[in-house]
CSV table of C-alpha atoms in Angstrom, one decimal:
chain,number,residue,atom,x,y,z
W,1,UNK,CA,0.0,0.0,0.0
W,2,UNK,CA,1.3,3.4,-0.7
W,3,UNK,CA,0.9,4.6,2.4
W,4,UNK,CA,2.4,2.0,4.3
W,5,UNK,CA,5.2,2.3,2.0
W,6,UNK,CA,5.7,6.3,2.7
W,7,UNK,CA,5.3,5.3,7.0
W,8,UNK,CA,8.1,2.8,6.3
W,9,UNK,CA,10.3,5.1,4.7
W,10,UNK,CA,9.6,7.9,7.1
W,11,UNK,CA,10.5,5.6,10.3
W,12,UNK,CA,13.6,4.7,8.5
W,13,UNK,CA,14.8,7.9,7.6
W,14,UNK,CA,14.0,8.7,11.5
W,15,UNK,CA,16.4,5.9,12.6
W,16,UNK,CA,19.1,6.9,9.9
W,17,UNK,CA,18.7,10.4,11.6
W,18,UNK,CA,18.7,9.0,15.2
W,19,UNK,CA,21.5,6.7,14.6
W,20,UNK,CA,23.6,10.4,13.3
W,21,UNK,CA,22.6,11.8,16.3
W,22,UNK,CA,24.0,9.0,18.4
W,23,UNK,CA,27.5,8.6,16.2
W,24,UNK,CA,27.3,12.9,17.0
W,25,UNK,CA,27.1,12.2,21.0
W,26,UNK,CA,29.4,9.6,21.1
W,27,UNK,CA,32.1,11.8,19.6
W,28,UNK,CA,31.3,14.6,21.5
W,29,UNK,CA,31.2,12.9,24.5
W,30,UNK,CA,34.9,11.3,23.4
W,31,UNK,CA,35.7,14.9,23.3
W,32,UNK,CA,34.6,16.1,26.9
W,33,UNK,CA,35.8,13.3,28.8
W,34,UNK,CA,39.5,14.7,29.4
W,35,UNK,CA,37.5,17.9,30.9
W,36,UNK,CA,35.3,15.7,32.7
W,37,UNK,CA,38.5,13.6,33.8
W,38,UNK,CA,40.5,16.6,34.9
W,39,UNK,CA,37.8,18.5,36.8
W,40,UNK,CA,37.0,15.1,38.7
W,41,UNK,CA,41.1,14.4,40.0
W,42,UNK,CA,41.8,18.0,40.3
W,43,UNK,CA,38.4,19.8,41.7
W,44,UNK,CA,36.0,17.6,42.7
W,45,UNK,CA,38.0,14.7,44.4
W,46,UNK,CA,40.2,17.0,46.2
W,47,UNK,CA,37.1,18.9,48.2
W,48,UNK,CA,35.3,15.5,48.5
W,49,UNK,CA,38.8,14.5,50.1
W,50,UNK,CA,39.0,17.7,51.7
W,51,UNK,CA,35.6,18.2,53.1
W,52,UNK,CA,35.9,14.3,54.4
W,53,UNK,CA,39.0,15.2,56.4
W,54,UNK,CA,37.4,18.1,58.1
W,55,UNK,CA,35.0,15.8,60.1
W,56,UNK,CA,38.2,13.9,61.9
W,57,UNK,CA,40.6,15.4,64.3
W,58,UNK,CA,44.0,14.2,63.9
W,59,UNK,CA,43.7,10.9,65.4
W,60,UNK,CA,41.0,9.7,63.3
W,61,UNK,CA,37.8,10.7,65.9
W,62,UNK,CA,34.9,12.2,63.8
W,63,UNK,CA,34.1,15.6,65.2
W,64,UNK,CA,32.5,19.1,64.2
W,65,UNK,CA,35.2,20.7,66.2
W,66,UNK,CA,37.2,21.8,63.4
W,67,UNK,CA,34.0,24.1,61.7
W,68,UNK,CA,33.2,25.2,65.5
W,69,UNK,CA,36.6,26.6,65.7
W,70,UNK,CA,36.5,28.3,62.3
W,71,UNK,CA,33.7,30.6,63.8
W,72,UNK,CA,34.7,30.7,67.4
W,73,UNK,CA,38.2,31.4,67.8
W,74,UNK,CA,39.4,35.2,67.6
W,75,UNK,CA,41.9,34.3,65.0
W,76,UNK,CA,39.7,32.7,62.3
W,77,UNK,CA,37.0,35.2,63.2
W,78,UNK,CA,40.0,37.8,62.3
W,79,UNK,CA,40.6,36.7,59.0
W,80,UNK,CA,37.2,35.8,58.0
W,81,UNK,CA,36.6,39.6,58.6
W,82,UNK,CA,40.1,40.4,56.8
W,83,UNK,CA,39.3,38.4,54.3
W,84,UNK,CA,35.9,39.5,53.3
W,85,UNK,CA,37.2,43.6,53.7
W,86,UNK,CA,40.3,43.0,51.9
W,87,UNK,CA,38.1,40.8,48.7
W,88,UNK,CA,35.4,43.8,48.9
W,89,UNK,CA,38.4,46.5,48.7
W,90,UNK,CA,40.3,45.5,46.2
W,91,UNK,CA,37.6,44.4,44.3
W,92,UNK,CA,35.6,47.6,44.5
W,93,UNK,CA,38.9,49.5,43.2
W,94,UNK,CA,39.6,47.2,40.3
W,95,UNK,CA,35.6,47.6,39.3
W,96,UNK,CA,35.8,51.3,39.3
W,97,UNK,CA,39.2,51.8,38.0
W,98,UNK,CA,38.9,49.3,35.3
W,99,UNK,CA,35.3,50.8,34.1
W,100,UNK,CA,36.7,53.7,33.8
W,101,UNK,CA,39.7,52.7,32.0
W,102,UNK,CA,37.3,50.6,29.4
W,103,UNK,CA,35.1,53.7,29.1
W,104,UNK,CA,38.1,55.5,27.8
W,105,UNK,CA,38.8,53.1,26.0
W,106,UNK,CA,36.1,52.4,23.6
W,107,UNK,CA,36.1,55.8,22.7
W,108,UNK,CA,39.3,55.1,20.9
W,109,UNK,CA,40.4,54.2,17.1
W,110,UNK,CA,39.3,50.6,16.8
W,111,UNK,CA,43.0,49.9,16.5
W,112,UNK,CA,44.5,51.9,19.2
W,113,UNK,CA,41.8,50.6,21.8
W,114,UNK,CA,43.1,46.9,20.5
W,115,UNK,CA,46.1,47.6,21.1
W,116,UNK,CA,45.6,49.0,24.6
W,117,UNK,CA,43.5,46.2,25.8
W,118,UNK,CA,46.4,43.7,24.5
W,119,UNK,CA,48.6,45.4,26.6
W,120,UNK,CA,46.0,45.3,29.9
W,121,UNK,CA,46.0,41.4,29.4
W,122,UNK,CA,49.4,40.9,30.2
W,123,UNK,CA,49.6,41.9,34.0
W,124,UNK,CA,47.1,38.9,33.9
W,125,UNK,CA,49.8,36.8,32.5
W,126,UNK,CA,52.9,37.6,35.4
W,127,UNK,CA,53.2,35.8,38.2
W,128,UNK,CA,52.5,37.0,41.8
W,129,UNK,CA,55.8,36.5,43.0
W,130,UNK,CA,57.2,38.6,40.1
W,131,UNK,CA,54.9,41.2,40.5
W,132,UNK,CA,55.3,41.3,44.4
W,133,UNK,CA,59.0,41.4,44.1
W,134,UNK,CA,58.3,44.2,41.5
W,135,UNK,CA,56.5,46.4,43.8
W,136,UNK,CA,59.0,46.1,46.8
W,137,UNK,CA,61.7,47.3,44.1
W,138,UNK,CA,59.9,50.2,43.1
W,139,UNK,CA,57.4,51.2,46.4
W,140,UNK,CA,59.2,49.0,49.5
W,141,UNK,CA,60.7,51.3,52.2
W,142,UNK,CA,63.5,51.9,49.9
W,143,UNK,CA,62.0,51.6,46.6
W,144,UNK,CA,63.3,53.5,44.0
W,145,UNK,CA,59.5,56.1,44.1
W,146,UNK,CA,60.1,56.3,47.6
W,147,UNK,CA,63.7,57.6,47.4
W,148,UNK,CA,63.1,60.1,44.8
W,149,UNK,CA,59.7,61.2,46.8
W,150,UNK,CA,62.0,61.6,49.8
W,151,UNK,CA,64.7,63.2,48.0
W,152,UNK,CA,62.1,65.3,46.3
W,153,UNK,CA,60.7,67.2,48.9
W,154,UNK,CA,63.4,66.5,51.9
W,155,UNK,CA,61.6,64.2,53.5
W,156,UNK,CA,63.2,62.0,56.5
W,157,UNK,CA,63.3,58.2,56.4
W,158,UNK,CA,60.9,57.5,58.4
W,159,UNK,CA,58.4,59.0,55.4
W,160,UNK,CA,57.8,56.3,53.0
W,161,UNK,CA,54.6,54.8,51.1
W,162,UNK,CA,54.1,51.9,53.1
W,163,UNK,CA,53.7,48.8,50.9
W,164,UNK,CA,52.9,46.2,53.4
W,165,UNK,CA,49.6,47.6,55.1
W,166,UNK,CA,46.7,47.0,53.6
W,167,UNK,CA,46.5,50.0,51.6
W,168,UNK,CA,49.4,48.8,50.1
W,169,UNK,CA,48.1,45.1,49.3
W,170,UNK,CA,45.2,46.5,47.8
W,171,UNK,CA,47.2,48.8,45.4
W,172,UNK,CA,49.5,45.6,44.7
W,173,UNK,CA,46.4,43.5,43.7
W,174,UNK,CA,45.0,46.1,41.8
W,175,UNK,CA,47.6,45.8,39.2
W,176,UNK,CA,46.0,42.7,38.5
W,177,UNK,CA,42.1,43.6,39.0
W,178,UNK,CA,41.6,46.9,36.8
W,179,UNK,CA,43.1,45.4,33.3
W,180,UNK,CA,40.8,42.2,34.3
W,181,UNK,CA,37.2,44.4,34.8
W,182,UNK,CA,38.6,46.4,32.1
W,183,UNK,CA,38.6,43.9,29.6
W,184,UNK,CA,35.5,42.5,30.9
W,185,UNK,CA,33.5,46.2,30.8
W,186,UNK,CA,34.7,47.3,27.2
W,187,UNK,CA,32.7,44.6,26.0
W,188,UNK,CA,29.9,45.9,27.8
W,189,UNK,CA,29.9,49.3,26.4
W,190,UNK,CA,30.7,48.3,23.1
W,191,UNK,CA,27.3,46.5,23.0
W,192,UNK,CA,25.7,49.8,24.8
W,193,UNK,CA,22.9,50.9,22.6
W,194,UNK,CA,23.8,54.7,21.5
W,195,UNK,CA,20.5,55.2,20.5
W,196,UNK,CA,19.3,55.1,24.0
W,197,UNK,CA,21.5,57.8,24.9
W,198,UNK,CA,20.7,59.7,22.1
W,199,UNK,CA,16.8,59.3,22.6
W,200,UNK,CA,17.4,60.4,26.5
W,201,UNK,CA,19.2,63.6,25.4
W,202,UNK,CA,16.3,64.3,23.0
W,203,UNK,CA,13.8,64.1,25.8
W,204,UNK,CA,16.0,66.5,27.9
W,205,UNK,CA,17.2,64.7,29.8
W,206,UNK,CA,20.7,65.9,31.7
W,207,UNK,CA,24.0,64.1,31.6
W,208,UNK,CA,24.3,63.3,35.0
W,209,UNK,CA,20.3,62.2,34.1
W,210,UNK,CA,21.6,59.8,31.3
W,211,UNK,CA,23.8,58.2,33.2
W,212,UNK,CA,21.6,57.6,36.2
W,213,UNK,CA,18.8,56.3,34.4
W,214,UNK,CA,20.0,55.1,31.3
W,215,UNK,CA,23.7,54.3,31.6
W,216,UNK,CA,24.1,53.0,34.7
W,217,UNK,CA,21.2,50.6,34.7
W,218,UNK,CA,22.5,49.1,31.1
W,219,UNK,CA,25.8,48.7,32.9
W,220,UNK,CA,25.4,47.6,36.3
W,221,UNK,CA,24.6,43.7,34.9
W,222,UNK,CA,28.2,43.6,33.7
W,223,UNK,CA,29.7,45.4,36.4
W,224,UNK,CA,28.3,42.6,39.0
W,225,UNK,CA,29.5,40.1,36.7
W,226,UNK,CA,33.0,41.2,36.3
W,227,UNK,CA,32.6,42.1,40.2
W,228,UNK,CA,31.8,38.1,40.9
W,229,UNK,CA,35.0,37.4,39.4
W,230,UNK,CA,37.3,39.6,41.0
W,231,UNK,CA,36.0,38.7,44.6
W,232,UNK,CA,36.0,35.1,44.3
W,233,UNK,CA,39.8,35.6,43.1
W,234,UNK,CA,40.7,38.1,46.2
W,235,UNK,CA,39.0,36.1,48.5
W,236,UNK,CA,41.8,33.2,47.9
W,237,UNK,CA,44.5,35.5,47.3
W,238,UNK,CA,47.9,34.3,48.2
W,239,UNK,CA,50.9,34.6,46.4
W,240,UNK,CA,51.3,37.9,46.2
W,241,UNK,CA,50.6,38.8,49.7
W,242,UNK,CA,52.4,35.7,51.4
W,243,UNK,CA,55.7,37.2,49.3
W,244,UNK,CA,55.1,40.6,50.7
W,245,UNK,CA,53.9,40.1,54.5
W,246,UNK,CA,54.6,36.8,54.9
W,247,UNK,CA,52.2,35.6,57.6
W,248,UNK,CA,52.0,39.5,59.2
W,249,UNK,CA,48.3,39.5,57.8
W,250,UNK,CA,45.6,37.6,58.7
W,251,UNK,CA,43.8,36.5,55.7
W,252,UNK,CA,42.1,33.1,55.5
W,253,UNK,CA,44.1,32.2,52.8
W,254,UNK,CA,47.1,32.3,55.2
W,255,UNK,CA,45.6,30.5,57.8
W,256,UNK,CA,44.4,27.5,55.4
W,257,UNK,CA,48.9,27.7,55.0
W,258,UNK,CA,49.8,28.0,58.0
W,259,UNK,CA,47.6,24.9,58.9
W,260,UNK,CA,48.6,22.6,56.3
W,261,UNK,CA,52.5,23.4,56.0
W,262,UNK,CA,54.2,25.6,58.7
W,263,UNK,CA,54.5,24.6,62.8
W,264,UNK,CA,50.9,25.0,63.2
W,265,UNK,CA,50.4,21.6,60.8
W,266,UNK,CA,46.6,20.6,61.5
W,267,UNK,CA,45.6,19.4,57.9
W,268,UNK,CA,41.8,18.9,59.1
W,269,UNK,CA,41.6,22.3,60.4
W,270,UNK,CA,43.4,23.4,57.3
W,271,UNK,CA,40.3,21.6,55.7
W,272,UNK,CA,37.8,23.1,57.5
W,273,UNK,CA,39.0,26.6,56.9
W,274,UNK,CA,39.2,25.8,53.1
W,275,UNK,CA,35.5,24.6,53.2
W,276,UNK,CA,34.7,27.8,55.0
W,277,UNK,CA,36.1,29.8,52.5
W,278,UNK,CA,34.7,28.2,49.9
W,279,UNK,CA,30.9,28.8,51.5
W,280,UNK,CA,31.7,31.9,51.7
W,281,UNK,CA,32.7,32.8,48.5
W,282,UNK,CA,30.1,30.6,46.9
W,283,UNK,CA,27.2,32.4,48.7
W,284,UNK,CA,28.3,35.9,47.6
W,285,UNK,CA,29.0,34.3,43.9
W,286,UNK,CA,25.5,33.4,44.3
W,287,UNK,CA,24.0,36.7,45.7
W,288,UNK,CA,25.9,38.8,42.8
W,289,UNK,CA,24.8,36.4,40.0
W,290,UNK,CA,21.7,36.9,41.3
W,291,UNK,CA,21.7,40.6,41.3
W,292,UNK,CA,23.0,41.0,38.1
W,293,UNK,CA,20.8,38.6,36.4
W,294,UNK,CA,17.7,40.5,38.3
W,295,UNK,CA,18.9,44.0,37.0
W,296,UNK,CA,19.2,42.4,33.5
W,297,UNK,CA,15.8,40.8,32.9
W,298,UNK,CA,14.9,44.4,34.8
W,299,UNK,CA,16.5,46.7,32.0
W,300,UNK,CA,16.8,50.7,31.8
């Protein structure tokens, strides 16, 4: 029957097109597996292992002792508070700075602005030692700015920027922040719609006005999301500040070090810590992915 002939044909082209689909998967899924094998040994199986040593003390007794401590004794409390001022400072003056810098930027020739934003991605490429050791040559008590400064004006020794408090850190990490939120806003106002600035000016409205209600609200998306990113890395920032204060600072990154290599050695309270700081910087992940996804759907 002819139309038993056209079913048959159609259910076979369906399996030819299913089978396609499954050669499709099977290669793709070929192709994933090294991701899926390297997040599993290097993310996920060392905080399962991590998270499971946290529940033992150090002779093997299971105990919530570890997590009670992390919120109970001065010292943790003192560098979860550190940590969570120092990852909200620097990343504050990384978002404004590098908005800035990418709203200068986009104003420029196509190629200039390409070239300027090639040369912001390499801080991104040094390595914290280099750039610590960097800093102390040119900003340390006897950096080379802080002699000619000193020399400058006739100022004594004891007159120097001082690179190891926390203004000082946070002018460090910048180095690395603003070319990062840069990079990530000039995308942002690249795709800001002109014509909405244009039609704001036309109704009358002032600059300060425009960017208020117009600007701003476009923007602020973006500047959560490049936010996010900068906190999560300054909340585990380490490197850097270990090679210029050593242990002087109290930042929960230090602590999760000092626990798990120096004299201090206590690898499940070194585990406990790290699970603590990875709440932590999950939640506020979280609450500015949220924020920026609300102001999105909200729009100007």
């Amino acid at each position: 029957m002819p139309g038993m002939s056209a079913m048959t044909a159609a259910l076979r082209g369906i399996r030819g097109e299913a089978r396609q689909v499954g050669r499709f998967l099977s290669i793709e899924m070929l192709l994933i597996l090294p991701f899926v094998l390297f997040v599993g040994i290097f993310e996920i199986y060392p905080i399962i292992n991590m998270t499971y040593r946290s529940l033992f003390d150090l002779n093997g007794n299971f105990t919530l002792e570890n997590y009670i401590n992390a919120f109970t004794k001065p010292q943790f409390q003192m560098a979860i508070r550190n940590s969570l001022l120092f990852a909200a400072a620097a990343s504050l003056v990384g978002g404004i700075g590098g908005t800035f810098v990418a709203a200068l930027a986009v104003r420029l020739p196509a190629r200039w602005r390409n070239l300027l934003l090639s040369l912001y991605a390499l801080p991104m490429t040094l390595s914290g030692l280099v750039v610590a050791f960097a800093f102390i040559v040119l900003l340390g008590r006897n950096g080379v700015l802080n002699l000619l400064v000193r020399r400058a004006f006739g100022l004594p020794p004891t007159v120097y920027f001082n690179l190891y408090d926390w203004p000082g850190l946070v002018m460090v990490y910048a180095f690395f922040q603003i070319p990062l939120m840069t990079l990530s806003m000039a995308a942002v106002f690249e795709n800001l719609d002109p014509n909405l600035i244009e039609a704001a000016r036309n109704l009358g409205a002032r600059p300060w006005q425009v960017w208020r209600y117009v600007v701003i609200p476009v923007l602020l998306p973006g500047f959560l999301a490049g936010m996010s990113i900068q906190f999560a890395g300054m909340m585990g920032a380490f490197g850097t500040v270990l090679a210029l204060v050593g242990m002087a600072k109290n930042l929960l990154s230090l602590q999760i070090y000092s626990h798990a290599s120096e004299s201090t050695y206590n690898l499940p309270q070194a585990g406990a810590l790290a699970m603590v700081l990875i709440a932590i910087t999950g939640v506020a992940l979280i609450l500015l992915s949220w924020g920026a996804r609300r102001l999105a759907r909200r729009g100007p």
